[in-house]
Structures are given as C-alpha cells and as structure tokens.
Coordinates of C-alpha atoms and ligand atoms in Angstrom, one line a residue:
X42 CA 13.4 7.4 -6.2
X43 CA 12.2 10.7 -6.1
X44 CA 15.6 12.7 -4.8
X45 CA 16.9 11.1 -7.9
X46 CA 14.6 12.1 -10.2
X47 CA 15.1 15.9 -8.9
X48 CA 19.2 15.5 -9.0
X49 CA 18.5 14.4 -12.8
X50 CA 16.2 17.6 -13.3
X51 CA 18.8 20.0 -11.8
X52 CA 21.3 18.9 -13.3
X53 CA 20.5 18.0 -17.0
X54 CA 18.5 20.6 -19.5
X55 CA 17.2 18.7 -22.7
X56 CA 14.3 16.7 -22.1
X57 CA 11.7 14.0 -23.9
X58 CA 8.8 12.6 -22.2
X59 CA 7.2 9.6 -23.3
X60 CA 4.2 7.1 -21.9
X61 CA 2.4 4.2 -23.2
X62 CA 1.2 3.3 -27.1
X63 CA -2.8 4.1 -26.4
X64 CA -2.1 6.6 -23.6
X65 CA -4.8 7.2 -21.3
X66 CA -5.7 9.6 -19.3
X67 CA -3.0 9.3 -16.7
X68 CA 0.1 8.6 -19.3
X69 CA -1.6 12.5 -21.0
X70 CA -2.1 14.2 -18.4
X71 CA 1.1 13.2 -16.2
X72 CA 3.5 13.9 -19.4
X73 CA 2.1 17.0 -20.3
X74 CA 2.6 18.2 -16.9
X75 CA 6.0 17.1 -16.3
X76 CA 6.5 18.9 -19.9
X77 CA 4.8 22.0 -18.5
X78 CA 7.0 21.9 -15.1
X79 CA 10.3 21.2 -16.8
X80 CA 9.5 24.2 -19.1
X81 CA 9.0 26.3 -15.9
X82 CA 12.1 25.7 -14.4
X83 CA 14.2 26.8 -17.7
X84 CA 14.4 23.7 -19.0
X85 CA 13.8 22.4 -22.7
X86 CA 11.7 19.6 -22.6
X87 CA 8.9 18.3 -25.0
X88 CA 6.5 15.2 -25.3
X89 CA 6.8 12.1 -28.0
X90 CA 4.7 9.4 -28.4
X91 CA 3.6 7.0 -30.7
X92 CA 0.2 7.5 -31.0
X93 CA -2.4 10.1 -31.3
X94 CA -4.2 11.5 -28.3
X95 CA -7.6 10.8 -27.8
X96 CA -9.9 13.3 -29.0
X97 CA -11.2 14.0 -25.4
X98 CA -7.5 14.8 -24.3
X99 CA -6.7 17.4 -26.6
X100 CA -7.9 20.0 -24.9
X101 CA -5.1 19.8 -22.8
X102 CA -2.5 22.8 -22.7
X103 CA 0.6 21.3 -24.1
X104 CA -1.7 18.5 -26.2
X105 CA -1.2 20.2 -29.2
X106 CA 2.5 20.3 -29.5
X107 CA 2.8 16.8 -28.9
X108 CA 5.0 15.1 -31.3
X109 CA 4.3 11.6 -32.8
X110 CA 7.5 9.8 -33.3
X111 CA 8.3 5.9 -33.9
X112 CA 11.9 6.3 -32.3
X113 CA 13.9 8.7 -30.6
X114 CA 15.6 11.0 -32.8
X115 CA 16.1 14.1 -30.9
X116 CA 19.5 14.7 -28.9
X117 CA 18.1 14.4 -25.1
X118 CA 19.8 14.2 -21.9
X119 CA 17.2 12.1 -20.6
X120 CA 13.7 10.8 -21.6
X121 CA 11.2 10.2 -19.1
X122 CA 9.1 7.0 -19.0
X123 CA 5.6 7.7 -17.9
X124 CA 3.4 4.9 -16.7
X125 CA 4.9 1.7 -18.5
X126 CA 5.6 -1.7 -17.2
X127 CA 8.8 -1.8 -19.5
X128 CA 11.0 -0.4 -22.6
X129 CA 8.8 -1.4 -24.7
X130 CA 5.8 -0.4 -23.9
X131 CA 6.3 3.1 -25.3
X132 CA 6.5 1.7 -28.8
X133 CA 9.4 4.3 -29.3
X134 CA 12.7 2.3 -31.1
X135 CA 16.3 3.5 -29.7
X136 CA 15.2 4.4 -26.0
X137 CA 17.7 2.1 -25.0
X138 CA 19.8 3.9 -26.0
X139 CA 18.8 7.1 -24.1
X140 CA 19.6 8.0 -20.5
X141 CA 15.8 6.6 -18.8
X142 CA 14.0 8.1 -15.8
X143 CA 11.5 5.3 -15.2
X144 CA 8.3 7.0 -13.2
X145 CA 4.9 4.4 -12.7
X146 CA 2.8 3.5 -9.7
X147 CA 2.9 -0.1 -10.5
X148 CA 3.9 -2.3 -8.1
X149 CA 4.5 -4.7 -11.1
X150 CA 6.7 -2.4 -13.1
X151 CA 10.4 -3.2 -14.2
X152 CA 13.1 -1.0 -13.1
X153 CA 13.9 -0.7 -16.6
X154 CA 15.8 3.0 -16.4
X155 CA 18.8 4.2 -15.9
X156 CA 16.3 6.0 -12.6
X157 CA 13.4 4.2 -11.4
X158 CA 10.9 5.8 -9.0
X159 CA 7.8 4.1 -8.5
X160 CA 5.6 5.1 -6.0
X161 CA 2.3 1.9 -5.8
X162 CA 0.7 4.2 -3.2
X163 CA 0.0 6.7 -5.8
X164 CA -3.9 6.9 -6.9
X165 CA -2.2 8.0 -10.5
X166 CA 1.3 8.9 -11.8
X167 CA -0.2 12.4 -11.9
X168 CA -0.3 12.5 -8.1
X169 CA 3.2 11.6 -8.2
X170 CA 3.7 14.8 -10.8
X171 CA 2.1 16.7 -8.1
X172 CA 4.3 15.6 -5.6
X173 CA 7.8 16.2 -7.8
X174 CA 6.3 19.8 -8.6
X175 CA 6.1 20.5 -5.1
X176 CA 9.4 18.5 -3.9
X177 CA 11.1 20.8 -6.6
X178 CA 10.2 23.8 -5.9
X179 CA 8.0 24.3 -8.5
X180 CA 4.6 26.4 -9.0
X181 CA 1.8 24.5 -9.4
X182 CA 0.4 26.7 -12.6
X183 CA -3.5 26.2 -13.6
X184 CA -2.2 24.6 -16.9
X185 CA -0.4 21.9 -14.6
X186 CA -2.5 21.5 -12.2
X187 CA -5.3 20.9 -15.3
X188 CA -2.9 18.2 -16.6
X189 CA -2.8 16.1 -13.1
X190 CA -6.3 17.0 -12.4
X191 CA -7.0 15.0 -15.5
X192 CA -4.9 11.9 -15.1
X193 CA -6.5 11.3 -11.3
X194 CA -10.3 11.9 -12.9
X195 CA -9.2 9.4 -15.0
X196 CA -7.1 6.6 -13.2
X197 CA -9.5 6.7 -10.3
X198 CA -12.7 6.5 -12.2
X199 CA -13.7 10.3 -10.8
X200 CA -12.5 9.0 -7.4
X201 CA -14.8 5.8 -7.3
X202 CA -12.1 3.2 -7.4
X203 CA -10.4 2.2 -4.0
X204 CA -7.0 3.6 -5.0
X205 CA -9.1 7.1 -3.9
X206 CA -6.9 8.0 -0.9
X207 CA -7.0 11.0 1.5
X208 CA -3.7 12.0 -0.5
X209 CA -5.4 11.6 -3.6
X210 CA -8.3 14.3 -2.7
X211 CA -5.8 16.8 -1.2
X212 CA -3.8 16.6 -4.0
X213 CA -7.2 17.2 -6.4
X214 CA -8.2 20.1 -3.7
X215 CA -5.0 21.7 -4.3
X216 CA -5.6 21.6 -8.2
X217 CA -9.0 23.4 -7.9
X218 CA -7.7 26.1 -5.4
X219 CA -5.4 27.2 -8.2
X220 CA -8.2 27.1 -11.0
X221 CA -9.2 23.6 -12.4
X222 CA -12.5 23.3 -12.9
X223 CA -13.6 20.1 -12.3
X224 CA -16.9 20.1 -14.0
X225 CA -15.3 21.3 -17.3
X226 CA -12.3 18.9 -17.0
X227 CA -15.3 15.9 -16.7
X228 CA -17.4 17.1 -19.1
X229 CA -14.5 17.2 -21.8
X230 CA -13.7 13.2 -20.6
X231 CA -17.0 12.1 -20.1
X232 CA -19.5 14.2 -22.3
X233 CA -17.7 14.7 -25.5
X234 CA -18.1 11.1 -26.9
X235 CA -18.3 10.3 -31.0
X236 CA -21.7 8.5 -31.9
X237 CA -19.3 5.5 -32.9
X238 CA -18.3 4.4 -29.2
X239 CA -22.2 4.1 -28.6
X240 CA -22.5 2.2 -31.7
X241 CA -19.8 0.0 -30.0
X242 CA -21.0 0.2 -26.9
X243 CA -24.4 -1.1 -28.0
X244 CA -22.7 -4.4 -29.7
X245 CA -20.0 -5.0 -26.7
X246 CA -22.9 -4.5 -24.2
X247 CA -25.0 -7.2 -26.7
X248 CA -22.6 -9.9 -25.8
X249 CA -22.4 -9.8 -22.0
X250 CA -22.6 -12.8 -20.1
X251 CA -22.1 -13.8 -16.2
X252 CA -21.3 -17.3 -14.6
X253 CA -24.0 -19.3 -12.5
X254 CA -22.8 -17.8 -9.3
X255 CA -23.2 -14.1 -10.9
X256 CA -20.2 -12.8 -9.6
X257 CA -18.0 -13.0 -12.8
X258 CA -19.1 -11.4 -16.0
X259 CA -17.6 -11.0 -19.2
X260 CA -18.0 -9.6 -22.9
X261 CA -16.6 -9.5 -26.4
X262 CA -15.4 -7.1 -29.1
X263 CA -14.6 -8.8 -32.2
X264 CA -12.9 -6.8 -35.3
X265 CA -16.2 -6.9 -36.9
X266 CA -17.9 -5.3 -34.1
X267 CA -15.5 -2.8 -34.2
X268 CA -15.6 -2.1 -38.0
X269 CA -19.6 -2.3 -38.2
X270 CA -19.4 0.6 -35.2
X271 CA -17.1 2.6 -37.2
X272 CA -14.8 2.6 -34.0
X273 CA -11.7 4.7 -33.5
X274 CA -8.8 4.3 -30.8
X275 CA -10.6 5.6 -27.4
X276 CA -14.0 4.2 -28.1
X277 CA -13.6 1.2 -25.2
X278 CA -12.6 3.4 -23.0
X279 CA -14.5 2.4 -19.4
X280 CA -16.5 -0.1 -21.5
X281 CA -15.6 -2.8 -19.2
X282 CA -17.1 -1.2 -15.6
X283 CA -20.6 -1.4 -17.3
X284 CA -20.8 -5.3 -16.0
X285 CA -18.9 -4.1 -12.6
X286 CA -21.5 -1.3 -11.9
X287 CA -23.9 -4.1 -11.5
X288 CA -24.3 -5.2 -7.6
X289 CA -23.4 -8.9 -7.2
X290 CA -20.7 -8.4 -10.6
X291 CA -17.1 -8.7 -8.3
X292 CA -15.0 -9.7 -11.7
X293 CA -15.3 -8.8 -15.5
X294 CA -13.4 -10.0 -18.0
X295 CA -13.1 -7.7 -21.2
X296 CA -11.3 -9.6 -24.7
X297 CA -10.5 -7.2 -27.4
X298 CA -9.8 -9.0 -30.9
X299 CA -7.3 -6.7 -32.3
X300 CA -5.7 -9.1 -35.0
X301 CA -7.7 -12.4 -36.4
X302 CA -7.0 -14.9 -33.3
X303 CA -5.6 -12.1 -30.6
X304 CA -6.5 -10.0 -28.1
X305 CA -6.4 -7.5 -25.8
X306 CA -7.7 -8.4 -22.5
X307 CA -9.2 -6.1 -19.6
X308 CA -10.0 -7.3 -16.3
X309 CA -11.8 -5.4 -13.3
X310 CA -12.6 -6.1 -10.3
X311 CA -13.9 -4.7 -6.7
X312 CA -12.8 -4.6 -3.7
X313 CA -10.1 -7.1 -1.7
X314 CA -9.8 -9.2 -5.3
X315 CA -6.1 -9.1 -6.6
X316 CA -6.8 -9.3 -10.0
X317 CA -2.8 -8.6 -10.8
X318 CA -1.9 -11.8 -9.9
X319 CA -4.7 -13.1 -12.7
X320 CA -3.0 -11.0 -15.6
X321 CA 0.6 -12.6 -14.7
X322 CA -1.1 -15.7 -14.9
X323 CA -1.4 -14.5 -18.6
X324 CA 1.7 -13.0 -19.0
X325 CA 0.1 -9.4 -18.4
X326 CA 0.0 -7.4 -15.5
X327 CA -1.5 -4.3 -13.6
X328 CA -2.9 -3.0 -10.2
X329 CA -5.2 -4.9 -7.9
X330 CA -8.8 -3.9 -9.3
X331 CA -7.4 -3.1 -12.6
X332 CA -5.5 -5.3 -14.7
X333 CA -4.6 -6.5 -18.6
X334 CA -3.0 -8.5 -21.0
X335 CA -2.5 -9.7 -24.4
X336 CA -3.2 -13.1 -25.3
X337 CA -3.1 -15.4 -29.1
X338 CA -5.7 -18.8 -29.7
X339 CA -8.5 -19.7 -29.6
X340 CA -11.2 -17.4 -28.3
X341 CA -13.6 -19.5 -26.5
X342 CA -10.7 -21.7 -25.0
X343 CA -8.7 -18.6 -23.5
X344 CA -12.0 -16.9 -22.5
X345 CA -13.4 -20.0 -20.7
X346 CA -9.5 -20.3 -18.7
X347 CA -9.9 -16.1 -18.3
X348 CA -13.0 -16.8 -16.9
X349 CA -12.1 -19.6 -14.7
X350 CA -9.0 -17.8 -13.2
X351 CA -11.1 -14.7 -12.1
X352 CA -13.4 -17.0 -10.5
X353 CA -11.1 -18.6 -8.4
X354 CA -9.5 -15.1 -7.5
X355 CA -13.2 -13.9 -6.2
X356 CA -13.6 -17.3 -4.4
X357 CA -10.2 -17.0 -2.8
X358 CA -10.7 -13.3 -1.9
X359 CA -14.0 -14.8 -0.4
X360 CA -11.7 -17.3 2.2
X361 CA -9.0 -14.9 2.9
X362 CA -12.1 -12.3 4.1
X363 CA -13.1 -15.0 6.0
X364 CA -9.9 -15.6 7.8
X365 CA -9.6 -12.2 8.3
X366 CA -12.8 -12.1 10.1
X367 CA -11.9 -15.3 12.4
X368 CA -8.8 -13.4 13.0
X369 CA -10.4 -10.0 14.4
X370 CA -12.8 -12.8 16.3
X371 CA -10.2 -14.3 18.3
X372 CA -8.5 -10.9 19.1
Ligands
AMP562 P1 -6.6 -1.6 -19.4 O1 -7.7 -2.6 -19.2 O2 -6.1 -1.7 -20.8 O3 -7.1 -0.3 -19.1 O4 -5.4 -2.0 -18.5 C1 -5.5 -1.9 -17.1 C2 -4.2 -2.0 -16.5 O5 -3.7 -3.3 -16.7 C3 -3.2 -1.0 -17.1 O6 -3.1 0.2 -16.3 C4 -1.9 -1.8 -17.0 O7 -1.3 -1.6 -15.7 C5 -2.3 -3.2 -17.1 N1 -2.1 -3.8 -18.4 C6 -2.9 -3.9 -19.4 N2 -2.4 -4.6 -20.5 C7 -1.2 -5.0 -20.1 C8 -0.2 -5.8 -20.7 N3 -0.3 -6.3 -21.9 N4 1.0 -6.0 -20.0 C9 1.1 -5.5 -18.7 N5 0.2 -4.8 -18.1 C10 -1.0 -4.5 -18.7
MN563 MN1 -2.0 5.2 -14.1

C-alpha cells in the first residue's frame, strides 16, 4: 500500500524503475515521473526497460536517458514495477532477485513484490504517481506533471473511456495549472503518426467483420500485413476502438499474429461488459472495457471461440441490466 511505498522511498536511495515490454503510454509516462520525483527528493533513481519507447513518447523529459537493458545489472535498493500483471512481464532477467515495489491499477495483478500497492480505482498508474507525489511531500514540477498528464491522455482514451472519474479530471486540472499543455501533449500522441501505421491501418481496417446481431466485431493483422505496411512497434496503437466507435459495436476482438500460428489478442468493450473475465478465459487478463491475451493454434478456431466468448459476455451484461432494472422497479 501506499504508506509502504513512501517508507521504502525514505528510507532507501538507489533506485530502477521498470514497466511492461511494449510500454504504453501509461507504463512511459508513470516511470518517467516516478524517475523525475525520486530525483527531486535526493534520490538516485533511473528507468530500464526492455524495449524502445514509441517514437510519440520521446518527447518526454527523462525519455531520453532511458536505458534498454535485458536484466538487471545495476546495484539498486529497490526496482519499481510499473503497470504489470507479474515478474515477467517486464521482460527484465534477475528482478527476482531485487527488492520489488509492485505499483498497477489492476485489479487482476499479482502481488508479486516484496511491496504491492494497487490501487483499481485509479483511471491510470499515473494518477496513482500523482497521488504518491503529493502523499510525499513532493512538488508537482511541469516535467512531472507532463509525464502523468501523458499516461491519463493515454489510458483513458483523452478521458472517453468510463474509468474517467471526477479524481481523474482533478488530478489532470492540477497538471495544467502547473504548465501542461494539453493540446501539445495530444498532438505529440495523436498527430505525429509514421505513414506506415496508416498503411496498417488501411489492411487491419480491410478485414473487419461483425456477427449477425452487430454487436460484436472483430479484425485481423497477419505478419504479412504487417510486413507489406512496413510496420514498426506502436503502429496498432488504438487500432482496435475503430470497430467500437461504431454505435451498435459493444465488443471487438483484435488478434495480432506475432509468430506463424500466435497471437496477441485485444479486446474492448463499452459500458457494463466485463471483458476481464473473457481474457482469463484465455489465460490473459486486464480491466473491464480493456482487456488482452496471448493465444497459440489455429486462427479461425480461436477467433470463432474469441468471438463466441465476447458474445455471451454482451448477452450476459444484457440480463444482468435487466435485473438491475427489475430491481430499481420493485424498490
Ligand atoms: P492491449 O489490448 O494490449 O492494450 O491490452 C489491454 C489490457 O489488457 C492491458 O492494459 C493489460 O491489462 C491486459 N493484457 C493484455 N495482454 C495481456 C496478457 N497477455 N496477459 C495479461 N493481461 C494482458
Ligand atoms: Mn494503465
């Protein structure tokens, strides 16, 4: 819990930060804030990952200092874990090894660290960045407040996506009082796209198809579509709410070939429709409206039982409105 995570801070000095392999927005911005707020308060602390940053994330202060690394070699006192479900997500060998502070907003995540503080009402771990800065003692500095402005753009889908709370648009108040701009921060995530992720864009949109009650869509990147497009790591970002930003569409299903016969899989959906609980299904995981996993066989077979699975989840969200309606009725 939080109180932990600030005992840890006061009373350790060397520090690594790490988040997922293909870090998005949130896993950036939250570790390169926590970098910037460790710094602040005297403390040594610098950011490893795995992989590269996305080219619209480099603008960051901090981004460019970033190390990659495939294992922990520095001497730390502690390595924070930003936004993973577990150890392994980071791709990093030897954390194991290391004394862990575990920070998500998953409600799915293992307590995997030696500290765990997970906090599933948080829009982003960035808001929960926010809220250690300010539990600390800390000063919120434009290059901070730039970082978490960032990952809450990002992980709420500029604050369309019901995890959007009242806390949430304090928080990003708070970051524009002391100098984020939001319009420049959007227009570096949103405007500054290579010609190759509308290449890929143009094939993935190609293949979209939705099931006879048009409430479930889904769509296909194979590793030829990817190649053709020229595609780098990035590219797919927010490919998959195209399908959801049509009115009836309450499901997508995204599949990713990343080797010959797997895949990455991305699911969305709106509203009340726990699509969590679909991913586990799969042995993935995720939030509510966002979820994922990685699955091996036969494409058509595991897209057809994908498929299948968020239909049912949309149907059953459909009964349990209901109930919930009969409910208020008889009150
Ligand atoms: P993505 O569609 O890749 O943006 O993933 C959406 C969310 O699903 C992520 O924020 C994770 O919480 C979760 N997720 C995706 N892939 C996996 C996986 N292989 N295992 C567990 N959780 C996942
Ligand atoms: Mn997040």
């Amino acid at each position: 819990m939080l109180s932990q995570v600030i005992e840890v801070i006061e009373n350790k000095n060397n520090f690594a930060i790490t988040t997922h392999v293909r870090p998005d927005g949130d896993g950036i911005g939250s570790s390169l804030g926590l970098c910037l707020l460790l710094r602040s308060l005297g403390k040594n602390a610098e950011v490893i990952l795995r992989d590269e940053i996305p080219e619209s994330y480099k603008q960051l202060p901090g981004a460019e200092e970033v190390k990659k690394v495939g294992a922990v070699n520095g001497r730390y006192d502690a390595v924070f874990v930003i936004e993973c479900s577990d150890i392994d997500r980071p791709g990093i060998g030897n954390l194991e090894n290391q004394f862990v502070v575990n920070i998500d907003h998953h409600s799915t995540c293992e307590h995997f660290g030696n500290v765990n503080w997970i906090d599933a009402t948080a829009s982003a771990v960035g808001e929960m960045i926010y809220n250690l800065c300010k539990a600390i003692g800390g000063r919120v500095s434009k290059e901070i407040a730039e970082c978490v402005y960032l990952a809450l753009v990002t992980d709420t889908g500029s604050f369309h996506f019901p995890n959007t709370t009242e806390r949430t648009l304090k928080v990003a108040s708070e970051l524009v009082k002391v100098g984020v701009e939001p319009a420049k921060i959007s227009e570096a995530v949103y405007s500054s796209y290579s010609w190759s992720r509308i290449e890929l864009m143009r094939r993935v949109i190609s293949t979209i198809q939705r099931d006879p009650n048009g409430k479930v869509a889904w769509m296909r990147q194979s590793l030829a579509d990817s190649e053709a497009a020229g595609a780098v790591d990035g590219d797919n970002n927010g490919l998959v709410n195209i399908p959801l930003s049509a009115k009836d569409i309450y499901g997508v299903v995204y599949m990713r070939e990343v080797q010959p016969g797997t895949f990455r899989v991305s699911l969305r959906s709106k509203g009340n429709i726990n699509i969590a609980r679909v991913a586990e299904q799969f042995g993935g995981g995720g939030h509510k409206n966002a979820a994922g996993c990685r699955v091996s066989g036969d494409w058509d077979e595991i897209e057809k039982k994908l498929v299948s699975a968020m239909s049912d989840a949309v149907e059953k969200a459909e009964i349990e409105y209901d109930e919930s309606e009969r409910e208020l009725l008889l009150a």
